[in-house]
XYZ file of C-alpha atoms in Angstrom:
410
model
C 6.389 -27.533 -34.172
C 8.211 -26.139 -31.180
C 9.357 -22.568 -31.317
C 12.226 -21.598 -29.045
C 11.730 -18.316 -27.250
C 14.798 -16.764 -28.879
C 13.225 -17.198 -32.317
C 10.027 -15.233 -31.595
C 9.417 -11.617 -32.540
C 9.461 -9.432 -29.439
C 6.809 -6.721 -29.031
C 7.819 -3.639 -27.090
C 5.439 -2.552 -24.325
C 5.741 1.155 -23.453
C 5.697 2.147 -19.806
C 2.368 3.910 -20.203
C 0.726 2.819 -23.450
C -1.655 5.432 -24.842
C -2.946 2.988 -27.438
C -3.741 -0.144 -25.475
C -6.005 -1.484 -28.230
C -3.141 -1.257 -30.720
C -0.790 -3.040 -28.322
C -3.304 -5.824 -27.699
C -3.898 -6.260 -31.434
C -0.160 -6.626 -32.003
C 0.085 -9.242 -29.267
C -2.922 -11.163 -30.598
C -1.414 -11.308 -34.088
C 1.408 -13.415 -32.641
C -1.060 -16.120 -31.595
C -1.789 -17.579 -28.194
C 1.640 -16.732 -26.821
C 3.796 -13.724 -27.654
C 7.165 -12.422 -26.508
C 7.048 -8.924 -25.058
C 9.686 -6.534 -23.811
C 8.573 -4.570 -20.774
C 10.215 -1.300 -19.715
C 13.650 -1.893 -18.283
C 14.456 -4.581 -20.867
C 12.435 -7.244 -19.065
C 11.526 -9.834 -21.702
C 8.650 -12.148 -20.818
C 5.896 -14.102 -22.468
C 2.337 -12.798 -22.788
C -0.679 -15.122 -22.843
C -3.052 -13.294 -25.174
C -5.609 -15.617 -26.738
C -8.734 -16.155 -24.651
C -8.448 -19.951 -24.687
C -4.710 -19.875 -23.957
C -5.045 -17.507 -21.020
C -8.088 -19.291 -19.645
C -6.283 -22.621 -19.649
C -3.174 -21.126 -18.076
C -5.178 -19.678 -15.199
C -5.932 -23.238 -14.055
C -2.719 -24.930 -15.246
C -0.835 -26.354 -12.269
C 2.428 -26.146 -14.228
C 2.304 -22.391 -13.640
C 2.025 -20.546 -10.359
C 2.299 -16.975 -9.089
C 5.133 -17.380 -6.575
C 7.744 -14.767 -7.487
C 10.460 -17.092 -6.192
C 9.884 -19.159 -9.345
C 10.905 -16.267 -11.626
C 14.287 -17.243 -13.019
C 15.313 -13.754 -14.123
C 14.565 -12.331 -10.677
C 16.455 -15.072 -8.872
C 19.417 -14.595 -11.229
C 19.624 -10.899 -10.353
C 18.506 -9.674 -13.781
C 15.623 -7.625 -12.326
C 16.849 -4.790 -10.070
C 15.142 -4.261 -6.724
C 14.105 -0.758 -7.770
C 12.322 -1.904 -10.935
C 8.682 -0.778 -11.088
C 7.507 -4.413 -11.258
C 9.105 -5.441 -7.982
C 6.545 -3.808 -5.714
C 3.733 -5.468 -7.678
C 5.248 -8.944 -7.917
C 7.505 -9.455 -4.912
C 4.861 -9.768 -2.204
C 3.663 -12.571 0.041
C -0.111 -12.606 -0.002
C -3.031 -14.519 -1.434
C -2.329 -13.375 -4.998
C 1.188 -14.846 -5.095
C 0.616 -17.984 -3.023
C -0.255 -21.385 -4.437
C -1.405 -24.777 -3.244
C -1.945 -25.156 0.490
C -0.663 -21.645 1.248
C -3.121 -20.132 -1.199
C -6.013 -22.103 0.291
C -4.952 -21.011 3.796
C -4.831 -17.321 2.888
C -7.949 -17.289 0.732
C -9.826 -19.148 3.444
C -9.239 -16.258 5.846
C -11.297 -13.967 3.614
C -13.627 -16.178 1.607
C -16.615 -16.011 3.964
C -16.450 -12.194 4.089
C -16.699 -11.991 0.298
C -19.282 -14.745 -0.234
C -21.961 -13.534 -2.702
C -24.758 -14.061 -0.168
C -22.982 -11.873 2.378
C -22.030 -9.233 -0.189
C -25.683 -8.965 -1.276
C -26.512 -7.694 2.216
C -24.284 -4.677 1.577
C -26.524 -3.318 -1.185
C -28.248 -0.669 1.010
C -24.885 0.659 2.215
C -23.486 0.824 -1.326
C -26.643 2.573 -2.563
C -26.364 5.107 0.255
C -22.770 5.832 -0.718
C -23.782 6.285 -4.370
C -26.634 8.617 -3.388
C -24.375 10.724 -1.186
C -21.658 11.121 -3.828
C -24.159 12.070 -6.540
C -25.873 14.548 -4.227
C -22.518 16.172 -3.449
C -21.717 16.396 -7.158
C -25.072 18.054 -7.830
C -24.565 20.561 -5.011
C -21.178 21.612 -6.430
C -22.718 22.488 -9.797
C -23.074 21.092 -13.285
C -19.486 19.985 -13.873
C -17.204 17.520 -12.161
C -14.198 15.271 -12.463
C -16.013 11.955 -12.419
C -12.931 10.034 -11.312
C -12.073 12.026 -8.179
C -15.674 12.826 -7.237
C -17.393 9.502 -7.916
C -15.536 6.621 -9.579
C -12.705 6.473 -7.045
C -14.517 7.491 -3.822
C -17.291 4.909 -4.233
C -15.218 1.695 -4.082
C -12.665 3.335 -1.795
C -15.281 4.208 0.829
C -16.993 0.820 0.552
C -13.828 -1.246 1.025
C -12.488 1.157 3.668
C -15.650 0.659 5.730
C -15.434 -3.123 5.415
C -11.739 -2.967 6.198
C -12.096 -0.678 9.197
C -9.813 2.031 7.791
C -10.112 5.409 9.529
C -11.245 8.287 7.317
C -8.044 10.239 7.797
C -5.910 7.422 6.354
C -7.865 6.802 3.154
C -6.203 9.473 1.036
C -2.731 8.153 1.837
C -3.464 4.540 0.901
C -5.079 5.624 -2.367
C -1.950 7.579 -3.264
C 0.307 4.660 -2.337
C -1.727 2.235 -4.443
C -1.576 4.448 -7.505
C 2.150 4.940 -6.966
C 2.700 1.186 -6.856
C 0.775 0.663 -10.108
C 2.779 3.375 -11.895
C 4.980 1.449 -14.330
C 6.638 4.735 -15.358
C 7.967 5.316 -11.837
C 11.626 6.175 -11.406
C 13.908 3.985 -9.323
C 13.753 6.505 -6.467
C 9.951 6.629 -6.601
C 9.834 2.828 -6.469
C 12.115 2.770 -3.426
C 10.040 5.407 -1.628
C 6.761 3.635 -2.322
C 8.105 0.263 -1.179
C 9.300 1.894 2.036
C 6.132 3.847 2.732
C 3.670 0.953 2.294
C 4.933 -1.199 5.204
C 5.354 1.931 7.331
C 1.703 2.812 6.704
C 0.488 -0.625 7.717
C 2.695 -0.876 10.783
C 1.035 2.307 12.046
C -2.387 0.941 11.154
C -1.738 -2.389 12.886
C -0.605 -0.603 16.049
C -3.757 1.520 15.969
C -6.118 -1.381 15.297
C -4.636 -3.631 17.983
C -5.945 -1.187 20.542
C -9.458 -1.171 19.112
C -10.166 -4.437 17.329
C -13.585 -4.530 15.711
C -15.813 -6.429 13.339
C -13.816 -5.573 10.221
C -11.380 -7.214 7.804
C -8.251 -5.549 9.186
C -9.029 -6.734 12.708
C -9.736 -10.250 11.443
C -6.361 -10.442 9.702
C -4.544 -9.063 12.747
C -6.201 -11.710 14.931
C -5.249 -14.335 12.338
C -1.610 -13.257 12.685
C -1.845 -13.503 16.477
C -3.228 -17.034 16.119
C -0.455 -18.066 13.729
C -2.801 -18.382 10.754
C -0.645 -15.762 9.070
C 2.933 -16.910 9.394
C 4.817 -13.591 9.416
C 4.367 -9.865 9.856
C 5.297 -9.460 6.190
C 2.444 -11.774 5.213
C 0.065 -9.752 7.399
C 1.142 -6.438 5.853
C 0.976 -7.789 2.311
C -2.486 -9.266 2.907
C -3.752 -6.005 4.387
C -2.458 -4.049 1.415
C -3.891 -6.544 -1.064
C -7.397 -6.293 0.416
C -7.396 -2.505 0.399
C -5.759 -1.833 -2.951
C -7.589 -4.547 -4.893
C -10.818 -3.319 -3.338
C -10.893 0.030 -5.101
C -8.372 0.660 -7.885
C -9.787 -1.849 -10.375
C -13.433 -0.956 -9.726
C -12.671 2.746 -10.046
C -11.076 2.016 -13.405
C -14.074 0.033 -14.639
C -16.453 2.847 -13.653
C -14.323 5.391 -15.489
C -13.844 3.183 -18.542
C -17.539 2.288 -18.568
C -18.742 5.890 -18.415
C -16.335 6.769 -21.203
C -17.596 3.853 -23.305
C -21.245 4.773 -22.867
C -20.740 8.473 -23.527
C -18.782 7.775 -26.714
C -21.344 5.188 -27.902
C -24.665 7.062 -27.527
C -26.682 4.424 -29.388
C -25.502 1.808 -26.898
C -26.389 4.113 -24.008
C -29.872 4.614 -25.488
C -30.448 0.850 -25.571
C -29.804 0.664 -21.836
C -31.609 3.821 -20.818
C -34.679 2.825 -22.817
C -34.802 -0.574 -21.119
C -34.116 -2.549 -24.281
C -30.952 -3.925 -22.659
C -30.799 -4.523 -18.893
C -28.061 -2.799 -16.938
C -26.806 -6.177 -15.710
C -26.019 -7.216 -19.289
C -24.484 -3.843 -20.171
C -22.232 -4.032 -17.127
C -20.835 -7.385 -18.249
C -19.941 -5.770 -21.576
C -18.350 -2.869 -19.714
C -16.327 -5.394 -17.728
C -15.161 -7.034 -20.957
C -14.507 -3.978 -23.089
C -13.494 -1.598 -20.323
C -11.732 -3.908 -17.906
C -9.165 -2.083 -15.800
C -7.051 -5.229 -15.433
C -5.114 -4.794 -18.665
C -1.884 -6.790 -18.357
C -1.287 -8.446 -15.002
C 2.063 -9.897 -13.961
C 2.864 -12.860 -13.755
C 2.499 -16.613 -13.964
C 5.769 -18.558 -13.719
C 6.493 -21.851 -15.412
C 7.569 -24.499 -12.895
C 8.718 -26.777 -15.717
C 9.269 -26.573 -19.461
C 5.841 -26.239 -21.092
C 4.901 -26.192 -24.769
C 1.910 -23.921 -25.452
C 0.553 -23.067 -28.890
C 3.825 -24.066 -30.523
C 5.966 -22.031 -28.127
C 8.336 -23.492 -25.581
C 7.997 -21.719 -22.237
C 10.985 -22.702 -20.167
C 11.041 -23.338 -16.445
C 11.386 -20.029 -14.628
C 9.940 -17.956 -17.479
C 7.418 -15.281 -16.561
C 4.110 -14.972 -18.415
C 2.193 -11.686 -18.515
C -1.564 -12.220 -18.360
C -2.868 -10.063 -21.221
C -6.508 -9.765 -20.147
C -7.186 -6.750 -22.348
C -6.111 -8.722 -25.425
C -7.943 -11.908 -24.391
C -11.174 -9.952 -23.926
C -10.867 -8.767 -27.536
C -10.049 -12.135 -29.071
C -12.238 -12.748 -32.126
C -11.969 -16.499 -31.611
C -13.893 -16.076 -28.357
C -16.118 -13.078 -29.088
C -16.562 -13.134 -32.858
C -15.605 -10.607 -35.552
C -17.017 -7.734 -33.482
C -14.716 -8.386 -30.533
C -13.227 -4.881 -30.714
C -16.680 -3.294 -30.732
C -18.459 -2.100 -27.583
C -21.823 -3.863 -27.828
C -24.213 -3.970 -24.868
C -26.461 -6.420 -26.751
C -23.724 -9.056 -26.535
C -25.190 -12.125 -24.813
C -22.317 -14.589 -25.153
C -19.762 -12.834 -22.997
C -17.246 -15.177 -21.330
C -14.890 -12.339 -20.388
C -11.932 -13.013 -18.132
C -11.941 -9.716 -16.274
C -12.256 -11.487 -12.927
C -9.844 -14.242 -13.905
C -10.656 -17.902 -13.534
C -9.471 -20.912 -11.587
C -8.049 -20.923 -8.049
C -6.988 -17.268 -8.276
C -10.278 -15.932 -9.615
C -11.117 -12.546 -8.117
C -12.425 -12.975 -4.596
C -14.074 -9.565 -4.747
C -16.047 -10.174 -7.961
C -19.422 -10.112 -6.202
C -18.587 -6.840 -4.452
C -17.359 -5.239 -7.680
C -20.506 -6.257 -9.546
C -22.680 -4.913 -6.726
C -20.896 -1.561 -6.831
C -21.204 -1.355 -10.620
C -24.900 -2.304 -10.584
C -25.570 0.406 -8.029
C -23.356 3.021 -9.690
C -24.303 3.015 -13.362
C -28.130 3.165 -13.200
C -27.978 5.897 -10.560
C -25.304 7.883 -12.371
C -27.142 7.950 -15.699
C -30.548 8.240 -14.043
C -29.801 11.231 -11.834
C -27.334 13.217 -13.943
C -29.148 14.321 -17.082
C -27.281 15.317 -20.255
C -24.121 13.747 -18.860
C -21.324 14.492 -21.338
C -17.558 14.672 -21.599
C -16.111 18.165 -21.624
C -12.946 17.029 -23.399
C -12.436 14.857 -26.462
C -12.233 11.148 -25.708
C -8.751 11.005 -27.223
C -7.599 13.642 -24.727
C -8.450 11.526 -21.680
C -5.259 10.883 -19.715
C -4.814 7.451 -18.173
C -2.837 6.216 -15.219
C 0.805 5.758 -16.322
C 0.633 1.976 -16.246
C 0.491 -0.934 -18.654
C -0.928 -3.039 -15.803
C -4.039 -1.020 -14.907
C -6.253 0.811 -17.413
C -7.797 3.678 -15.457
C -8.493 7.315 -16.414
C -6.740 9.805 -14.171
C -9.390 12.473 -14.779
C -12.759 12.368 -16.534
C -14.181 15.907 -16.809
C -17.960 15.888 -17.393
C -20.895 18.250 -17.463
C -24.480 17.428 -16.465
C -27.829 18.669 -15.251
C -28.972 17.253 -11.897
C -32.259 15.424 -12.221
C -35.212 17.040 -10.478
C -36.722 13.616 -9.740
């Protein structure tokens, strides 16, 4: 039976949900597709069931080109809405078909698993340095600002060719863009500052091109492989921002999960469960990609009894899909490092699957064993329920994670 969109219950999504599990459960109860109301009275669909979302990620009747969004084209979404800076960009993540293959092809060799594997010594050195600095400062730290964020930021910045003095600014801009509680003025300022930042960077890099990702994209623009300066800027920002914010969130979420599930941590520390398997569970249960906008229907599509009309936007509810009992069994809401069947969607699937998956896994496999091996008695210094998260329903990432520890003498 077809269900028209106007007849579906609509679930309200707060700007910064403090109970993401509760929100995902409510969405899942609606079935494969649910209607949600995002802040600013933006009503969209959400693909929540694992099978539904997985199929949509490869369904050619949907694409990620913001020009397909009917409500945006009809002027219903103001230019200073917090979603605009996330959605209205021209890079690999919003392209489709030949354009997507062109843009992804510019980066694919740099992120090939075989090439990423060669970076292991550099990532390990970065981990060692950050942990040594934490130990030197004493037995307490904010794990997010002193480890979880600097690790992926420094790794991608080195690959990108970003000067040290510009790293703090791009981190702040990325977090500002992901803030779905931002005011209209904050949105306008962020959208103005991002292209200004990259115009300065492009001017700097043109005078000293090197063997790095930024230089490669600038050369691609000069050769016409990138068709506009806007495309160049949006690609540069995509590479940098996607290279650290999600991995930082997974590290923070993973540490929190392990510290609040000591029996699970014991299984890993004792060698009963390999870190590689535990990290896949961290990626499922603690994925930082919570609810990503959007896929757009290019024609009327019936999915799970719901009629998604041409031009409708669909929120990709990865957090809900990764807790779907139909995919992960009755313990889907439970953090379980012994889980062997783990087809999580934290890196997506299909043509738009995460290009940086190999790099993220490398960083996680270097970070977690070292962190829990070298910082003894690692513990939260606040209650888990008092952890404050980034004000975003898109990204699940702790803002601060205060911990105490004893540096290992080994």
